[in-house]
PDB file of C-alpha atoms in Angstrom:
ATOM      1  CA  MET A   1     -86.814 214.468-105.878  1.00  0.00           C
ATOM      2  CA  ASN A   2     -88.297 211.390-106.372  1.00  0.00           C
ATOM      3  CA  GLU A   3     -85.804 208.902-107.097  1.00  0.00           C
ATOM      4  CA  ARG A   4     -85.457 209.002-103.499  1.00  0.00           C
ATOM      5  CA  LEU A   5     -88.696 207.277-102.567  1.00  0.00           C
ATOM      6  CA  ARG A   6     -88.471 204.855-105.898  1.00  0.00           C
ATOM      7  CA  GLY A   7     -88.647 200.977-105.677  1.00  0.00           C
ATOM      8  CA  ARG A   8     -89.130 201.704-101.456  1.00  0.00           C
ATOM      9  CA  TRP A   9     -91.709 200.228 -99.943  1.00  0.00           C
ATOM     10  CA  VAL A  10     -95.084 202.442 -98.223  1.00  0.00           C
ATOM     11  CA  LEU A  11     -97.753 201.701 -96.432  1.00  0.00           C
ATOM     12  CA  ILE A  12    -100.096 203.826 -96.897  1.00  0.00           C
ATOM     13  CA  THR A  13    -104.159 203.078 -94.356  1.00  0.00           C
ATOM     14  CA  GLY A  14    -107.273 204.649 -95.323  1.00  0.00           C
ATOM     15  CA  ALA A  15    -106.923 204.663 -99.091  1.00  0.00           C
ATOM     16  CA  SER A  16    -109.635 204.310 -99.953  1.00  0.00           C
ATOM     17  CA  SER A  17    -110.053 208.032-100.442  1.00  0.00           C
ATOM     18  CA  GLY A  18    -109.822 211.555 -99.816  1.00  0.00           C
ATOM     19  CA  PHE A  19    -105.702 211.680 -98.890  1.00  0.00           C
ATOM     20  CA  GLY A  20    -104.663 207.881 -98.813  1.00  0.00           C
ATOM     21  CA  ALA A  21    -105.794 207.158-101.949  1.00  0.00           C
ATOM     22  CA  ALA A  22    -104.410 210.804-103.483  1.00  0.00           C
ATOM     23  CA  ALA A  23    -101.342 209.514-102.066  1.00  0.00           C
ATOM     24  CA  ALA A  24    -101.052 206.124-103.537  1.00  0.00           C
ATOM     25  CA  ARG A  25    -101.422 207.986-106.143  1.00  0.00           C
ATOM     26  CA  ALA A  26     -98.098 210.618-105.636  1.00  0.00           C
ATOM     27  CA  PHE A  27     -96.161 208.510-104.594  1.00  0.00           C
ATOM     28  CA  GLY A  28     -96.697 205.522-107.517  1.00  0.00           C
ATOM     29  CA  ALA A  29     -96.664 208.124-109.553  1.00  0.00           C
ATOM     30  CA  ALA A  30     -93.004 209.546-108.130  1.00  0.00           C
ATOM     31  CA  GLY A  31     -92.247 205.693-108.131  1.00  0.00           C
ATOM     32  CA  ALA A  32     -92.855 203.063-104.712  1.00  0.00           C
ATOM     33  CA  ARG A  33     -93.951 199.782-104.190  1.00  0.00           C
ATOM     34  CA  LEU A  34     -97.444 200.634-101.733  1.00  0.00           C
ATOM     35  CA  LEU A  35     -99.453 198.761 -99.317  1.00  0.00           C
ATOM     36  CA  LEU A  36    -102.477 200.030 -98.752  1.00  0.00           C
ATOM     37  CA  GLY A  37    -104.830 199.050 -96.973  1.00  0.00           C
ATOM     38  CA  ALA A  38    -108.451 199.792 -96.341  1.00  0.00           C
ATOM     39  CA  ARG A  39    -112.088 199.493 -94.433  1.00  0.00           C
ATOM     40  CA  ARG A  40    -113.524 199.113 -98.015  1.00  0.00           C
ATOM     41  CA  VAL A  41    -111.397 196.557-100.501  1.00  0.00           C
ATOM     42  CA  GLU A  42    -113.761 197.106-103.841  1.00  0.00           C
ATOM     43  CA  ARG A  43    -112.500 201.115-103.455  1.00  0.00           C
ATOM     44  CA  LEU A  44    -108.956 199.760-101.938  1.00  0.00           C
ATOM     45  CA  GLU A  45    -109.024 198.126-105.987  1.00  0.00           C
ATOM     46  CA  ARG A  46    -109.583 200.197-107.773  1.00  0.00           C
ATOM     47  CA  VAL A  47    -106.959 203.036-106.082  1.00  0.00           C
ATOM     48  CA  ALA A  48    -103.735 200.335-106.389  1.00  0.00           C
ATOM     49  CA  ALA A  49    -105.152 200.444-110.712  1.00  0.00           C
ATOM     50  CA  GLU A  50    -104.314 203.917-109.944  1.00  0.00           C
ATOM     51  CA  ALA A  51    -101.916 204.110-108.436  1.00  0.00           C
ATOM     52  CA  ARG A  52     -99.936 201.874-110.898  1.00  0.00           C
ATOM     53  CA  SER A  53    -101.267 203.495-113.789  1.00  0.00           C
ATOM     54  CA  ALA A  54     -99.344 206.121-112.469  1.00  0.00           C
ATOM     55  CA  GLY A  55     -96.496 204.720-112.205  1.00  0.00           C
ATOM     56  CA  ALA A  56     -96.470 202.494-109.378  1.00  0.00           C
ATOM     57  CA  PRO A  57     -94.069 199.662-109.592  1.00  0.00           C
ATOM     58  CA  GLU A  58     -96.309 197.262-107.874  1.00  0.00           C
ATOM     59  CA  ALA A  59     -99.642 197.660-105.586  1.00  0.00           C
ATOM     60  CA  HIS A  60    -101.505 195.967-103.232  1.00  0.00           C
ATOM     61  CA  GLY A  61    -104.677 195.949-101.399  1.00  0.00           C
ATOM     62  CA  HIS A  62    -105.513 194.409 -97.577  1.00  0.00           C
ATOM     63  CA  LEU A  63    -108.483 194.822 -95.675  1.00  0.00           C
ATOM     64  CA  LEU A  64    -107.887 196.783 -93.029  1.00  0.00           C
ATOM     65  CA  ASP A  65    -109.657 198.477 -89.543  1.00  0.00           C
ATOM     66  CA  VAL A  66    -107.740 199.950 -87.576  1.00  0.00           C
ATOM     67  CA  THR A  67    -110.775 200.060 -85.054  1.00  0.00           C
ATOM     68  CA  SER A  68    -109.344 196.687 -84.650  1.00  0.00           C
ATOM     69  CA  ARG A  69    -106.519 194.667 -83.399  1.00  0.00           C
ATOM     70  CA  ALA A  70    -107.101 191.267 -84.857  1.00  0.00           C
ATOM     71  CA  SER A  71    -107.571 193.863 -88.116  1.00  0.00           C
ATOM     72  CA  VAL A  72    -103.663 194.924 -87.751  1.00  0.00           C
ATOM     73  CA  GLU A  73    -102.149 192.089 -87.124  1.00  0.00           C
ATOM     74  CA  ALA A  74    -103.631 190.046 -90.089  1.00  0.00           C
ATOM     75  CA  PHE A  75    -103.071 192.583 -92.455  1.00  0.00           C
ATOM     76  CA  PHE A  76     -99.535 192.981 -91.205  1.00  0.00           C
ATOM     77  CA  VAL A  77     -99.606 189.376 -92.085  1.00  0.00           C
ATOM     78  CA  TRP A  78    -100.107 189.748 -95.425  1.00  0.00           C
ATOM     79  CA  VAL A  79     -97.828 192.928 -95.403  1.00  0.00           C
ATOM     80  CA  ARG A  80     -94.895 191.351 -93.979  1.00  0.00           C
ATOM     81  CA  GLU A  81     -95.025 188.425 -96.680  1.00  0.00           C
ATOM     82  CA  ARG A  82     -95.153 191.197 -99.378  1.00  0.00           C
ATOM     83  CA  LEU A  83     -92.050 191.664 -97.812  1.00  0.00           C
ATOM     84  CA  GLY A  84     -90.885 188.655 -97.513  1.00  0.00           C
ATOM     85  CA  THR A  85     -89.774 189.227 -94.242  1.00  0.00           C
ATOM     86  CA  GLY A  86     -87.142 186.564 -92.747  1.00  0.00           C
ATOM     87  CA  THR A  87     -86.126 185.873 -96.854  1.00  0.00           C
ATOM     88  CA  ALA A  88     -82.912 186.471 -97.459  1.00  0.00           C
ATOM     89  CA  GLU A  89     -84.812 188.906-100.137  1.00  0.00           C
ATOM     90  CA  ALA A  90     -86.207 190.602 -97.508  1.00  0.00           C
ATOM     91  CA  ALA A  91     -87.696 194.687 -98.202  1.00  0.00           C
ATOM     92  CA  PRO A  92     -87.729 197.653 -95.063  1.00  0.00           C
ATOM     93  CA  LEU A  93     -90.717 198.377 -95.120  1.00  0.00           C
ATOM     94  CA  HIS A  94     -89.676 202.662 -95.839  1.00  0.00           C
ATOM     95  CA  VAL A  95     -92.944 204.912 -94.425  1.00  0.00           C
ATOM     96  CA  LEU A  96     -95.987 204.475 -93.404  1.00  0.00           C
ATOM     97  CA  VAL A  97     -98.638 207.153 -93.422  1.00  0.00           C
ATOM     98  CA  ASN A  98    -100.854 206.599 -91.050  1.00  0.00           C
ATOM     99  CA  ASN A  99    -104.010 208.282 -92.866  1.00  0.00           C
ATOM    100  CA  ALA A 100    -107.128 206.668 -91.285  1.00  0.00           C
ATOM    101  CA  GLY A 101    -109.182 208.980 -88.834  1.00  0.00           C
ATOM    102  CA  GLY A 102    -111.338 211.344 -90.088  1.00  0.00           C
ATOM    103  CA  ALA A 103    -114.518 213.286 -87.440  1.00  0.00           C
ATOM    104  CA  LEU A 104    -118.211 212.148 -86.481  1.00  0.00           C
ATOM    105  CA  GLY A 105    -120.483 214.394 -85.815  1.00  0.00           C
ATOM    106  CA  LEU A 106    -120.593 218.550 -84.593  1.00  0.00           C
ATOM    107  CA  ASP A 107    -121.920 218.263 -81.385  1.00  0.00           C
ATOM    108  CA  PRO A 108    -121.356 220.083 -77.903  1.00  0.00           C
ATOM    109  CA  VAL A 109    -120.104 217.869 -75.836  1.00  0.00           C
ATOM    110  CA  ALA A 110    -124.000 218.377 -74.073  1.00  0.00           C
ATOM    111  CA  GLU A 111    -124.762 216.254 -76.612  1.00  0.00           C
ATOM    112  CA  GLY A 112    -122.825 214.708 -78.041  1.00  0.00           C
ATOM    113  CA  ARG A 113    -122.904 210.492 -79.279  1.00  0.00           C
ATOM    114  CA  ASP A 114    -120.491 207.904 -77.394  1.00  0.00           C
ATOM    115  CA  GLU A 115    -119.927 206.224 -80.518  1.00  0.00           C
ATOM    116  CA  ASP A 116    -119.422 208.700 -81.878  1.00  0.00           C
ATOM    117  CA  TRP A 117    -116.691 209.493 -79.363  1.00  0.00           C
ATOM    118  CA  GLU A 118    -115.804 206.156 -79.337  1.00  0.00           C
ATOM    119  CA  THR A 119    -114.467 205.870 -82.655  1.00  0.00           C
ATOM    120  CA  MET A 120    -112.957 208.878 -83.380  1.00  0.00           C
ATOM    121  CA  LEU A 121    -110.265 207.849 -80.947  1.00  0.00           C
ATOM    122  CA  GLN A 122    -110.310 204.586 -82.185  1.00  0.00           C
ATOM    123  CA  THR A 123    -109.218 205.952 -85.428  1.00  0.00           C
ATOM    124  CA  ASN A 124    -107.216 209.083 -85.393  1.00  0.00           C
ATOM    125  CA  VAL A 125    -105.366 207.623 -81.581  1.00  0.00           C
ATOM    126  CA  LEU A 126    -105.835 204.219 -80.647  1.00  0.00           C
ATOM    127  CA  GLY A 127    -105.232 202.623 -84.632  1.00  0.00           C
ATOM    128  CA  LEU A 128    -102.379 204.840 -84.931  1.00  0.00           C
ATOM    129  CA  LEU A 129    -100.511 203.785 -82.183  1.00  0.00           C
ATOM    130  CA  ARG A 130    -101.660 200.283 -83.156  1.00  0.00           C
ATOM    131  CA  VAL A 131    -100.409 199.953 -87.010  1.00  0.00           C
ATOM    132  CA  THR A 132     -97.688 201.596 -85.875  1.00  0.00           C
ATOM    133  CA  ARG A 133     -96.902 199.135 -82.992  1.00  0.00           C
ATOM    134  CA  ALA A 134     -96.786 196.590 -86.308  1.00  0.00           C
ATOM    135  CA  ALA A 135     -95.078 198.657 -88.373  1.00  0.00           C
ATOM    136  CA  LEU A 136     -91.933 199.593 -86.151  1.00  0.00           C
ATOM    137  CA  PRO A 137     -90.767 195.876 -86.275  1.00  0.00           C
ATOM    138  CA  LEU A 138     -90.020 196.025 -89.933  1.00  0.00           C
ATOM    139  CA  MET A 139     -88.777 199.753 -90.557  1.00  0.00           C
ATOM    140  CA  LEU A 140     -85.931 199.289 -87.587  1.00  0.00           C
ATOM    141  CA  GLY A 141     -82.463 199.355 -88.792  1.00  0.00           C
ATOM    142  CA  ASN A 142     -83.688 200.697 -92.222  1.00  0.00           C
ATOM    143  CA  PRO A 143     -82.095 204.847 -91.133  1.00  0.00           C
ATOM    144  CA  GLY A 144     -83.989 207.505 -93.473  1.00  0.00           C
ATOM    145  CA  GLY A 145     -87.358 206.202 -92.792  1.00  0.00           C
ATOM    146  CA  VAL A 146     -90.718 207.538 -92.448  1.00  0.00           C
ATOM    147  CA  ILE A 147     -93.813 207.452 -90.188  1.00  0.00           C
ATOM    148  CA  LEU A 148     -96.140 210.229 -91.589  1.00  0.00           C
ATOM    149  CA  ASN A 149     -99.057 210.377 -89.395  1.00  0.00           C
ATOM    150  CA  VAL A 150    -101.548 212.125 -90.332  1.00  0.00           C
ATOM    151  CA  GLY A 151    -103.012 215.102 -87.907  1.00  0.00           C
ATOM    152  CA  SER A 152    -105.162 218.570 -88.637  1.00  0.00           C
ATOM    153  CA  VAL A 153    -105.567 222.116 -86.722  1.00  0.00           C
ATOM    154  CA  ALA A 154    -107.781 220.413 -84.686  1.00  0.00           C
ATOM    155  CA  GLY A 155    -104.736 219.054 -83.299  1.00  0.00           C
ATOM    156  CA  HIS A 156    -103.871 222.546 -82.350  1.00  0.00           C
ATOM    157  CA  GLU A 157    -107.232 224.577 -82.690  1.00  0.00           C
ATOM    158  CA  ALA A 158    -110.609 224.381 -80.554  1.00  0.00           C
ATOM    159  CA  TYR A 159    -113.200 224.526 -82.056  1.00  0.00           C
ATOM    160  CA  GLU A 160    -117.339 224.416 -80.613  1.00  0.00           C
ATOM    161  CA  GLY A 161    -118.607 221.618 -81.454  1.00  0.00           C
ATOM    162  CA  GLY A 162    -114.779 219.473 -82.388  1.00  0.00           C
ATOM    163  CA  SER A 163    -114.477 217.879 -78.677  1.00  0.00           C
ATOM    164  CA  ALA A 164    -113.350 214.703 -79.373  1.00  0.00           C
ATOM    165  CA  TYR A 165    -111.848 215.263 -82.074  1.00  0.00           C
ATOM    166  CA  CYS A 166    -109.911 217.784 -81.212  1.00  0.00           C
ATOM    167  CA  ALA A 167    -108.420 215.649 -78.663  1.00  0.00           C
ATOM    168  CA  ALA A 168    -107.830 213.100 -81.773  1.00  0.00           C
ATOM    169  CA  LYS A 169    -105.470 215.247 -83.575  1.00  0.00           C
ATOM    170  CA  ALA A 170    -103.604 216.581 -80.186  1.00  0.00           C
ATOM    171  CA  GLY A 171    -103.297 213.591 -79.699  1.00  0.00           C
ATOM    172  CA  GLU A 172    -101.745 212.249 -82.742  1.00  0.00           C
ATOM    173  CA  ARG A 173     -99.898 215.075 -81.869  1.00  0.00           C
ATOM    174  CA  GLN A 174     -98.852 214.203 -78.598  1.00  0.00           C
ATOM    175  CA  ILE A 175     -97.852 210.445 -79.800  1.00  0.00           C
ATOM    176  CA  THR A 176     -95.779 211.686 -83.093  1.00  0.00           C
ATOM    177  CA  ARG A 177     -93.938 213.801 -80.541  1.00  0.00           C
ATOM    178  CA  VAL A 178     -93.330 210.993 -78.269  1.00  0.00           C
ATOM    179  CA  LEU A 179     -92.002 208.713 -80.600  1.00  0.00           C
ATOM    180  CA  ARG A 180     -89.623 211.548 -82.065  1.00  0.00           C
ATOM    181  CA  LEU A 181     -87.927 211.203 -78.975  1.00  0.00           C
ATOM    182  CA  GLU A 182     -88.397 206.875 -78.802  1.00  0.00           C
ATOM    183  CA  LEU A 183     -87.240 206.668 -81.965  1.00  0.00           C
ATOM    184  CA  CYS A 184     -84.105 209.272 -82.218  1.00  0.00           C
ATOM    185  CA  GLY A 185     -80.784 208.226 -83.364  1.00  0.00           C
ATOM    186  CA  THR A 186     -82.327 205.259 -84.875  1.00  0.00           C
ATOM    187  CA  GLY A 187     -82.396 207.567 -88.062  1.00  0.00           C
ATOM    188  CA  LEU A 188     -85.831 206.996 -88.752  1.00  0.00           C
ATOM    189  CA  ARG A 189     -88.033 210.646 -88.993  1.00  0.00           C
ATOM    190  CA  VAL A 190     -91.046 210.987 -88.044  1.00  0.00           C
ATOM    191  CA  CYS A 191     -93.472 213.880 -89.430  1.00  0.00           C
ATOM    192  CA  SER A 192     -96.761 215.093 -89.248  1.00  0.00           C
ATOM    193  CA  LEU A 193     -98.395 217.214 -91.242  1.00  0.00           C
ATOM    194  CA  ASP A 194    -101.837 218.306 -89.943  1.00  0.00           C
ATOM    195  CA  PRO A 195    -103.964 219.729 -92.956  1.00  0.00           C
ATOM    196  CA  GLY A 196    -106.871 222.469 -92.470  1.00  0.00           C
ATOM    197  CA  MET A 197    -109.972 222.315 -94.354  1.00  0.00           C
ATOM    198  CA  ALA A 198    -109.646 220.075 -97.704  1.00  0.00           C
ATOM    199  CA  GLU A 199    -112.862 219.410 -99.452  1.00  0.00           C
ATOM    200  CA  THR A 200    -112.421 215.231 -99.659  1.00  0.00           C
ATOM    201  CA  GLU A 201    -114.932 213.119 -98.225  1.00  0.00           C
ATOM    202  CA  PHE A 202    -114.753 214.654 -94.145  1.00  0.00           C
ATOM    203  CA  SER A 203    -117.431 217.147 -94.034  1.00  0.00           C
ATOM    204  CA  LEU A 204    -119.550 213.799 -95.987  1.00  0.00           C
ATOM    205  CA  VAL A 205    -118.510 211.456 -93.324  1.00  0.00           C
ATOM    206  CA  ARG A 206    -118.378 214.239 -90.637  1.00  0.00           C
ATOM    207  CA  PHE A 207    -122.849 214.680 -90.992  1.00  0.00           C
ATOM    208  CA  LYS A 208    -123.578 211.191 -92.694  1.00  0.00           C
ATOM    209  CA  GLY A 209    -123.851 211.097 -95.216  1.00  0.00           C
ATOM    210  CA  ASP A 210    -125.870 214.575 -95.887  1.00  0.00           C
ATOM    211  CA  ALA A 211    -124.663 216.092 -99.366  1.00  0.00           C
ATOM    212  CA  ALA A 212    -125.289 219.831 -98.404  1.00  0.00           C
ATOM    213  CA  ARG A 213    -124.767 219.978 -95.004  1.00  0.00           C
ATOM    214  CA  ALA A 214    -121.028 219.206 -96.447  1.00  0.00           C
ATOM    215  CA  ARG A 215    -121.177 221.469 -99.139  1.00  0.00           C
ATOM    216  CA  LYS A 216    -122.484 224.594 -97.040  1.00  0.00           C
ATOM    217  CA  VAL A 217    -118.787 224.104 -95.258  1.00  0.00           C
ATOM    218  CA  TYR A 218    -116.189 224.502 -98.078  1.00  0.00           C
ATOM    219  CA  GLU A 219    -119.505 227.293 -99.669  1.00  0.00           C
ATOM    220  CA  GLY A 220    -117.567 230.778-100.696  1.00  0.00           C
ATOM    221  CA  ILE A 221    -113.547 229.510-100.723  1.00  0.00           C
ATOM    222  CA  GLN A 222    -111.253 227.805-102.584  1.00  0.00           C
ATOM    223  CA  PRO A 223    -110.649 224.210-100.622  1.00  0.00           C
ATOM    224  CA  LEU A 224    -106.941 222.223 -99.751  1.00  0.00           C
ATOM    225  CA  THR A 225    -107.362 219.824-102.349  1.00  0.00           C
ATOM    226  CA  ALA A 226    -106.572 215.682-101.579  1.00  0.00           C
ATOM    227  CA  GLU A 227    -103.710 215.613-104.183  1.00  0.00           C
ATOM    228  CA  ASP A 228    -102.396 219.623-102.242  1.00  0.00           C
ATOM    229  CA  VAL A 229    -101.746 217.296 -99.284  1.00  0.00           C
ATOM    230  CA  ALA A 230    -100.664 213.712-101.370  1.00  0.00           C
ATOM    231  CA  GLU A 231     -97.808 216.576-102.637  1.00  0.00           C
ATOM    232  CA  ALA A 232     -96.787 216.957 -99.175  1.00  0.00           C
ATOM    233  CA  MET A 233     -96.006 214.049 -98.274  1.00  0.00           C
ATOM    234  CA  VAL A 234     -94.258 212.483-101.243  1.00  0.00           C
ATOM    235  CA  TRP A 235     -91.970 216.255-100.264  1.00  0.00           C
ATOM    236  CA  ILE A 236     -91.757 215.837 -96.803  1.00  0.00           C
ATOM    237  CA  ALA A 237     -90.550 211.683 -97.433  1.00  0.00           C
ATOM    238  CA  SER A 238     -88.603 212.372-100.087  1.00  0.00           C
ATOM    239  CA  ARG A 239     -86.450 214.603 -98.250  1.00  0.00           C
ATOM    240  CA  PRO A 240     -82.280 213.524 -97.215  1.00  0.00           C
ATOM    241  CA  PRO A 241     -82.163 210.986 -94.725  1.00  0.00           C
ATOM    242  CA  HIS A 242     -79.875 213.595 -91.930  1.00  0.00           C
ATOM    243  CA  VAL A 243     -83.680 215.649 -93.319  1.00  0.00           C
ATOM    244  CA  CYS A 244     -86.917 215.431 -90.571  1.00  0.00           C
ATOM    245  CA  ILE A 245     -90.230 217.185 -91.194  1.00  0.00           C
ATOM    246  CA  ASP A 246     -91.114 217.691 -87.938  1.00  0.00           C
ATOM    247  CA  GLU A 247     -94.184 219.078 -88.229  1.00  0.00           C
ATOM    248  CA  MET A 248     -96.640 220.578 -91.072  1.00  0.00           C
ATOM    249  CA  VAL A 249     -98.748 222.685 -91.308  1.00  0.00           C
ATOM    250  CA  ILE A 250    -100.781 223.548 -94.276  1.00  0.00           C
ATOM    251  CA  LYS A 251    -104.609 225.283 -94.826  1.00  0.00           C
ATOM    252  CA  PRO A 252    -106.742 227.298 -97.932  1.00  0.00           C
ATOM    253  CA  THR A 253    -104.948 230.400 -98.493  1.00  0.00           C
ATOM    254  CA  ASP A 254    -108.493 231.464 -97.168  1.00  0.00           C
ATOM    255  CA  GLN A 255    -108.550 230.265 -93.619  1.00  0.00           C
ATOM    256  CA  ALA A 256    -106.384 232.302 -91.526  1.00  0.00           C
ATOM    257  CA  SER A 257    -107.427 230.389 -88.742  1.00  0.00           C
ATOM    258  CA  VAL A 258    -110.398 227.508 -87.135  1.00  0.00           C
ATOM    259  CA  HIS A 259    -112.777 230.728 -87.128  1.00  0.00           C
ATOM    260  CA  LYS A 260    -110.998 233.211 -89.112  1.00  0.00           C
ATOM    261  CA  VAL A 261    -112.112 232.316 -93.181  1.00  0.00           C
ATOM    262  CA  HIS A 262    -112.642 234.408 -95.892  1.00  0.00           C
ATOM    263  CA  ARG A 263    -115.834 233.608 -97.819  1.00  0.00           C
ATOM    264  CA  ARG A 264    -117.000 234.686-100.994  1.00  0.00           C
ATOM    265  CA  SER A 265    -120.233 235.651-102.094  1.00  0.00           C
ATOM    266  CA  SER A 266    -122.158 234.621-105.223  1.00  0.00           C
TER     267      SER A 266
END
């Protein structure tokens, strides 16, 4: 299946850690060429090196802050240079992985912080829109291309303390559906991959560096890993061109729903 990705250009946002870094390694192992964006450039360069070691013919990183229109525009100037856009040797962008996002805090609405809400909506919703808008001209005319948006079970189920994050991921899910309608007939596929509990830096970021609180989230369960989610990304992107995985929800076996989790006693 991975032969379908060999030599293709894949762009991943939020690629310096977690799902994004694991996706870079997984797509690299499938022989894809990688364009990686994130704010932490030093870590991004390490991920690019890991992707090349995994098998990527090329893997390049560049600063990207999806909350900034100027940063997105500068990033895509760089992307077009890498693809040779406007030259006879220009290559299309085959896969866009909109992975940049995340949660901040777990406060009820009555105690919520504007800066947390604004960051979650900027990264998960507006950032996804900005990046997709910039990427589409590089993908149209390339039937079989894939826009893969990383959502969450939070876009399907509400939970206490998740107001802005649940709203943001529900927004991601609806944007995916809108794009599916708008791009019907172009041959581009639009997919949402919605993970449940996965142990990455997600909870550490949500709880603003409180490692003990972050560990407690996964206590007594076997959560998903970033590699589990990356494997699903590669599978989705490597389907035949006539096959679109509109939506995939992936959860650990120990998690039946947001509020139903089996925890083993130590």
